[in-house]
PDB file of C-alpha atoms in Angstrom:
ATOM      1  CA  CYS I   1     -12.779 -47.464  -7.323  1.00  0.00           C
ATOM      2  CA  SER I   2     -11.079 -50.804  -8.299  1.00  0.00           C
ATOM      3  CA  ASN I   3      -9.633 -50.809  -4.888  1.00  0.00           C
ATOM      4  CA  CYS I   4     -12.693 -49.878  -2.620  1.00  0.00           C
ATOM      5  CA  GLY I   5     -15.621 -50.815  -4.704  1.00  0.00           C
ATOM      6  CA  ASP I   6     -18.740 -48.862  -3.426  1.00  0.00           C
ATOM      7  CA  LYS I   7     -17.460 -48.886   0.133  1.00  0.00           C
ATOM      8  CA  LEU I   8     -18.569 -45.700   1.809  1.00  0.00           C
ATOM      9  CA  TYR I   9     -16.508 -43.399   4.108  1.00  0.00           C
ATOM     10  CA  ASP I  10     -17.038 -40.278   6.489  1.00  0.00           C
ATOM     11  CA  SER I  11     -20.581 -41.424   7.731  1.00  0.00           C
ATOM     12  CA  GLY I  12     -21.687 -42.634   4.115  1.00  0.00           C
ATOM     13  CA  ARG I  13     -21.249 -39.516   2.460  1.00  0.00           C
ATOM     14  CA  TRP I  14     -17.776 -40.303   0.634  1.00  0.00           C
ATOM     15  CA  LYS I  15     -16.792 -43.062  -1.876  1.00  0.00           C
ATOM     16  CA  CYS I  16     -13.029 -43.121  -3.131  1.00  0.00           C
ATOM     17  CA  ALA I  17     -12.123 -41.858  -6.500  1.00  0.00           C
ATOM     18  CA  SER I  18     -11.314 -44.363  -9.072  1.00  0.00           C
ATOM     19  CA  GLU I  19      -7.479 -44.429 -10.404  1.00  0.00           C
ATOM     20  CA  THR I  20      -8.425 -42.863 -13.670  1.00  0.00           C
ATOM     21  CA  THR I  21     -10.600 -39.990 -12.263  1.00  0.00           C
ATOM     22  CA  VAL I  22      -7.282 -39.258 -10.059  1.00  0.00           C
ATOM     23  CA  ALA I  23      -4.882 -39.529 -12.735  1.00  0.00           C
ATOM     24  CA  TYR I  24      -7.001 -37.004 -14.895  1.00  0.00           C
ATOM     25  CA  TYR I  25      -7.220 -34.247 -12.060  1.00  0.00           C
ATOM     26  CA  MET I  26      -3.625 -34.827 -11.101  1.00  0.00           C
ATOM     27  CA  ASP I  27      -2.238 -34.127 -14.458  1.00  0.00           C
ATOM     28  CA  PRO I  28      -1.778 -30.415 -14.875  1.00  0.00           C
ATOM     29  CA  ARG I  29      -1.706 -30.669 -18.859  1.00  0.00           C
ATOM     30  CA  ASN I  30      -5.623 -31.262 -18.275  1.00  0.00           C
ATOM     31  CA  TRP I  31      -5.909 -27.987 -16.797  1.00  0.00           C
ATOM     32  CA  LEU I  32      -3.585 -25.375 -18.900  1.00  0.00           C
ATOM     33  CA  ASN I  33      -6.220 -23.119 -20.283  1.00  0.00           C
ATOM     34  CA  GLU I  34      -7.473 -19.724 -19.805  1.00  0.00           C
ATOM     35  CA  ASN I  35      -9.985 -20.670 -17.121  1.00  0.00           C
ATOM     36  CA  ASN I  36      -8.035 -22.951 -14.774  1.00  0.00           C
ATOM     37  CA  ILE I  37      -4.107 -22.220 -15.100  1.00  0.00           C
ATOM     38  CA  PHE I  38      -4.674 -19.786 -12.032  1.00  0.00           C
ATOM     39  CA  GLN I  39      -5.324 -22.734  -9.778  1.00  0.00           C
ATOM     40  CA  PHE I  40      -1.337 -23.601  -9.669  1.00  0.00           C
ATOM     41  CA  GLU I  41      -0.766 -20.345  -7.444  1.00  0.00           C
ATOM     42  CA  ASN I  42       2.461 -20.604  -5.576  1.00  0.00           C
ATOM     43  CA  LEU I  43       1.416 -20.959  -1.999  1.00  0.00           C
ATOM     44  CA  ALA I  44       4.486 -19.918  -0.326  1.00  0.00           C
ATOM     45  CA  TYR I  45       4.381 -16.411   1.386  1.00  0.00           C
ATOM     46  CA  ASN I  46       5.955 -13.278  -0.644  1.00  0.00           C
ATOM     47  CA  GLY I  47       5.673 -10.122   1.185  1.00  0.00           C
ATOM     48  CA  GLU I  48       6.339  -8.291  -1.844  1.00  0.00           C
ATOM     49  CA  VAL I  49       3.069  -8.828  -3.509  1.00  0.00           C
ATOM     50  CA  GLN I  50       1.071 -10.033  -0.552  1.00  0.00           C
ATOM     51  CA  ASN I  51      -0.709  -7.753   1.909  1.00  0.00           C
ATOM     52  CA  VAL I  52      -3.546  -6.970   4.312  1.00  0.00           C
ATOM     53  CA  GLU I  53      -5.225  -4.841   1.755  1.00  0.00           C
ATOM     54  CA  GLY I  54      -5.590  -8.124  -0.518  1.00  0.00           C
ATOM     55  CA  VAL I  55      -6.571 -10.148   2.788  1.00  0.00           C
ATOM     56  CA  LYS I  56      -8.991  -7.744   3.248  1.00  0.00           C
ATOM     57  CA  LYS I  57     -10.564  -7.961  -0.124  1.00  0.00           C
ATOM     58  CA  ILE I  58     -10.829 -11.847   0.056  1.00  0.00           C
ATOM     59  CA  LEU I  59     -12.782 -11.683   3.483  1.00  0.00           C
ATOM     60  CA  SER I  60     -15.099  -8.456   2.227  1.00  0.00           C
ATOM     61  CA  SER I  61     -17.900 -10.967   1.832  1.00  0.00           C
ATOM     62  CA  VAL I  62     -17.452 -12.303   5.448  1.00  0.00           C
ATOM     63  CA  PRO I  63     -19.226 -10.502   7.897  1.00  0.00           C
ATOM     64  CA  TRP I  64     -17.721 -12.071  10.960  1.00  0.00           C
ATOM     65  CA  ALA I  65     -14.540 -11.561   9.615  1.00  0.00           C
ATOM     66  CA  ASN I  66     -14.639  -7.682   9.173  1.00  0.00           C
ATOM     67  CA  GLY I  67     -13.693  -5.042  11.628  1.00  0.00           C
ATOM     68  CA  GLU I  68     -10.806  -3.826  13.398  1.00  0.00           C
ATOM     69  CA  LYS I  69     -11.003  -6.337  16.519  1.00  0.00           C
ATOM     70  CA  ILE I  70     -12.041  -9.617  17.316  1.00  0.00           C
ATOM     71  CA  ILE I  71     -14.508 -10.553  19.742  1.00  0.00           C
ATOM     72  CA  TYR I  72     -14.583 -13.966  20.854  1.00  0.00           C
ATOM     73  CA  THR I  73     -15.760 -16.593  23.654  1.00  0.00           C
ATOM     74  CA  GLN I  74     -13.294 -17.603  26.205  1.00  0.00           C
ATOM     75  CA  THR I  75     -13.556 -21.194  27.780  1.00  0.00           C
ATOM     76  CA  ASP I  76     -15.270 -19.947  30.819  1.00  0.00           C
ATOM     77  CA  GLY I  77     -18.199 -18.468  28.338  1.00  0.00           C
ATOM     78  CA  THR I  78     -17.201 -14.662  28.836  1.00  0.00           C
ATOM     79  CA  GLN I  79     -16.360 -12.374  26.015  1.00  0.00           C
ATOM     80  CA  ASP I  80     -12.716 -10.951  25.317  1.00  0.00           C
ATOM     81  CA  LYS I  81     -11.400  -9.185  22.229  1.00  0.00           C
ATOM     82  CA  ILE I  82      -8.021  -9.326  20.407  1.00  0.00           C
ATOM     83  CA  LYS I  83      -7.066  -5.569  19.332  1.00  0.00           C
ATOM     84  CA  LYS I  84      -6.289  -6.920  15.742  1.00  0.00           C
ATOM     85  CA  SER I  85      -8.218  -7.765  12.739  1.00  0.00           C
ATOM     86  CA  TYR I  86      -8.653 -10.885  11.316  1.00  0.00           C
ATOM     87  CA  ALA I  87      -6.816  -9.765   8.028  1.00  0.00           C
ATOM     88  CA  GLN I  88      -4.060  -8.833  10.624  1.00  0.00           C
ATOM     89  CA  VAL I  89      -3.983 -12.091  12.341  1.00  0.00           C
ATOM     90  CA  ILE I  90      -4.026 -14.136   8.831  1.00  0.00           C
ATOM     91  CA  MET I  91      -1.204 -12.052   7.744  1.00  0.00           C
ATOM     92  CA  GLU I  92       1.244 -12.569  10.982  1.00  0.00           C
ATOM     93  CA  ALA I  93       0.271 -16.117  10.694  1.00  0.00           C
ATOM     94  CA  ALA I  94       1.122 -16.613   7.230  1.00  0.00           C
ATOM     95  CA  GLU I  95       4.514 -15.142   7.399  1.00  0.00           C
ATOM     96  CA  SER I  96       5.489 -16.955  10.312  1.00  0.00           C
ATOM     97  CA  ALA I  97       4.629 -20.386   8.803  1.00  0.00           C
ATOM     98  CA  GLY I  98       6.010 -18.993   5.080  1.00  0.00           C
ATOM     99  CA  ILE I  99       2.321 -19.799   3.552  1.00  0.00           C
ATOM    100  CA  SER I 100       0.335 -17.483   1.379  1.00  0.00           C
ATOM    101  CA  PRO I 101      -2.247 -15.020   3.118  1.00  0.00           C
ATOM    102  CA  TYR I 102      -4.261 -15.241   0.363  1.00  0.00           C
ATOM    103  CA  HIS I 103      -4.521 -19.102   0.592  1.00  0.00           C
ATOM    104  CA  LEU I 104      -5.237 -19.160   4.540  1.00  0.00           C
ATOM    105  CA  ALA I 105      -7.915 -16.463   3.869  1.00  0.00           C
ATOM    106  CA  ALA I 106      -9.606 -18.215   1.052  1.00  0.00           C
ATOM    107  CA  ARG I 107      -9.329 -21.416   3.226  1.00  0.00           C
ATOM    108  CA  ILE I 108     -10.811 -19.865   6.318  1.00  0.00           C
ATOM    109  CA  LYS I 109     -13.607 -18.465   4.299  1.00  0.00           C
ATOM    110  CA  GLN I 110     -14.481 -21.918   2.797  1.00  0.00           C
ATOM    111  CA  GLU I 111     -14.270 -23.794   6.281  1.00  0.00           C
ATOM    112  CA  GLN I 112     -16.206 -20.988   7.924  1.00  0.00           C
ATOM    113  CA  GLY I 113     -18.497 -19.651   5.543  1.00  0.00           C
ATOM    114  CA  VAL I 114     -19.770 -16.252   5.001  1.00  0.00           C
ATOM    115  CA  GLY I 115     -23.140 -16.202   7.474  1.00  0.00           C
ATOM    116  CA  ALA I 116     -23.260 -13.604  10.032  1.00  0.00           C
ATOM    117  CA  THR I 117     -21.260 -15.780  12.229  1.00  0.00           C
ATOM    118  CA  ALA I 118     -18.323 -18.318  11.913  1.00  0.00           C
ATOM    119  CA  SER I 119     -19.736 -21.948  11.543  1.00  0.00           C
ATOM    120  CA  SER I 120     -19.705 -24.329  14.676  1.00  0.00           C
ATOM    121  CA  THR I 121     -16.049 -24.765  14.850  1.00  0.00           C
ATOM    122  CA  GLY I 122     -15.006 -20.943  14.585  1.00  0.00           C
ATOM    123  CA  HIS I 123     -17.399 -19.338  16.788  1.00  0.00           C
ATOM    124  CA  GLY I 124     -16.459 -20.519  20.153  1.00  0.00           C
ATOM    125  CA  ASN I 125     -19.813 -21.601  21.868  1.00  0.00           C
ATOM    126  CA  TYR I 126     -20.269 -25.100  20.524  1.00  0.00           C
ATOM    127  CA  THR I 127     -21.898 -27.248  23.422  1.00  0.00           C
ATOM    128  CA  GLY I 128     -18.986 -29.050  25.467  1.00  0.00           C
ATOM    129  CA  TYR I 129     -16.188 -26.855  23.734  1.00  0.00           C
ATOM    130  CA  ALA I 130     -16.521 -23.217  24.701  1.00  0.00           C
ATOM    131  CA  GLY I 131     -13.912 -21.339  23.802  1.00  0.00           C
ATOM    132  CA  CYS I 132     -12.413 -23.897  21.231  1.00  0.00           C
ATOM    133  CA  TYR I 133     -11.557 -22.542  17.856  1.00  0.00           C
ATOM    134  CA  ASN I 134     -10.367 -24.793  14.427  1.00  0.00           C
ATOM    135  CA  PHE I 135     -11.092 -22.386  11.709  1.00  0.00           C
ATOM    136  CA  LEU I 136      -9.720 -24.549   9.158  1.00  0.00           C
ATOM    137  CA  ASN I 137     -11.485 -27.710  10.374  1.00  0.00           C
ATOM    138  CA  ILE I 138      -8.243 -29.742  10.875  1.00  0.00           C
ATOM    139  CA  LYS I 139      -9.344 -33.313  12.190  1.00  0.00           C
ATOM    140  CA  ALA I 140     -13.031 -32.658  11.170  1.00  0.00           C
ATOM    141  CA  THR I 141     -13.626 -36.371  10.340  1.00  0.00           C
ATOM    142  CA  GLY I 142     -15.868 -39.361  11.233  1.00  0.00           C
ATOM    143  CA  SER I 143     -19.096 -39.761  12.607  1.00  0.00           C
ATOM    144  CA  ASN I 144     -18.525 -36.699  15.030  1.00  0.00           C
ATOM    145  CA  ILE I 145     -16.909 -34.081  12.742  1.00  0.00           C
ATOM    146  CA  ILE I 146     -17.549 -30.983  14.639  1.00  0.00           C
ATOM    147  CA  GLY I 147     -16.544 -32.818  18.027  1.00  0.00           C
ATOM    148  CA  ASN I 148     -13.408 -34.244  16.258  1.00  0.00           C
ATOM    149  CA  ALA I 149     -12.300 -30.882  15.072  1.00  0.00           C
ATOM    150  CA  LEU I 150     -12.837 -29.155  18.441  1.00  0.00           C
ATOM    151  CA  SER I 151     -11.419 -31.562  20.415  1.00  0.00           C
ATOM    152  CA  TYR I 152      -8.025 -31.488  18.322  1.00  0.00           C
ATOM    153  CA  ALA I 153      -8.315 -27.715  19.116  1.00  0.00           C
ATOM    154  CA  ARG I 154      -8.619 -28.165  22.715  1.00  0.00           C
ATOM    155  CA  GLU I 155      -5.392 -30.615  22.644  1.00  0.00           C
ATOM    156  CA  CYS I 156      -3.720 -27.609  20.715  1.00  0.00           C
ATOM    157  CA  GLY I 157      -4.495 -25.008  23.089  1.00  0.00           C
ATOM    158  CA  TRP I 158      -6.567 -23.070  20.455  1.00  0.00           C
ATOM    159  CA  ASP I 159      -8.776 -21.222  23.275  1.00  0.00           C
ATOM    160  CA  ASN I 160      -9.096 -17.868  21.090  1.00  0.00           C
ATOM    161  CA  PRO I 161      -9.276 -17.121  16.978  1.00  0.00           C
ATOM    162  CA  GLU I 162      -5.581 -15.922  16.799  1.00  0.00           C
ATOM    163  CA  LYS I 163      -3.965 -18.951  18.162  1.00  0.00           C
ATOM    164  CA  SER I 164      -6.423 -21.076  15.921  1.00  0.00           C
ATOM    165  CA  ILE I 165      -5.427 -19.124  13.008  1.00  0.00           C
ATOM    166  CA  LYS I 166      -1.656 -19.179  13.632  1.00  0.00           C
ATOM    167  CA  GLY I 167      -1.690 -23.046  14.649  1.00  0.00           C
ATOM    168  CA  GLY I 168      -3.610 -23.770  11.683  1.00  0.00           C
ATOM    169  CA  ALA I 169      -1.070 -22.112   9.524  1.00  0.00           C
ATOM    170  CA  ILE I 170       1.662 -24.004  10.695  1.00  0.00           C
ATOM    171  CA  PHE I 171      -0.319 -27.238  10.088  1.00  0.00           C
ATOM    172  CA  LEU I 172      -0.979 -25.990   6.681  1.00  0.00           C
ATOM    173  CA  ALA I 173       2.638 -25.176   6.157  1.00  0.00           C
TER     174      ALA I 173
END
């Protein structure tokens, strides 16, 4: 990068991109082909075409996000449940925030992974942050990535998955 040279960011794992690289990737003409055109999806909520079944399909390969209820850890370490599926919560969050539930589901899947449980910011059991949830990893930066994300979740009152997803949707919007 002509501005930053070889300066390292985010614990030494990233460098800034050159202006040439950014210009190339920001120019939509470079992506108007059969394989890449679909990256230009409208990310607004559209209840006529977006539905809970579509969200379930996106989450189908995510074991922790399937089922008809959400079991989670509270701030005191005990278990509780939300009598909704992740797909239902995502649909509600997307409609309320005016964003695509498909985008929201895909972002959560990307940030939390497809393992048996969500990642450290989504399972509610991280040391020192019991009952804190940040499904979109908002503010997950710096040398204490997980701690910063969960500290932000605590500040926002995201003490269950539903609050995290709905608050995160508003943040994204």
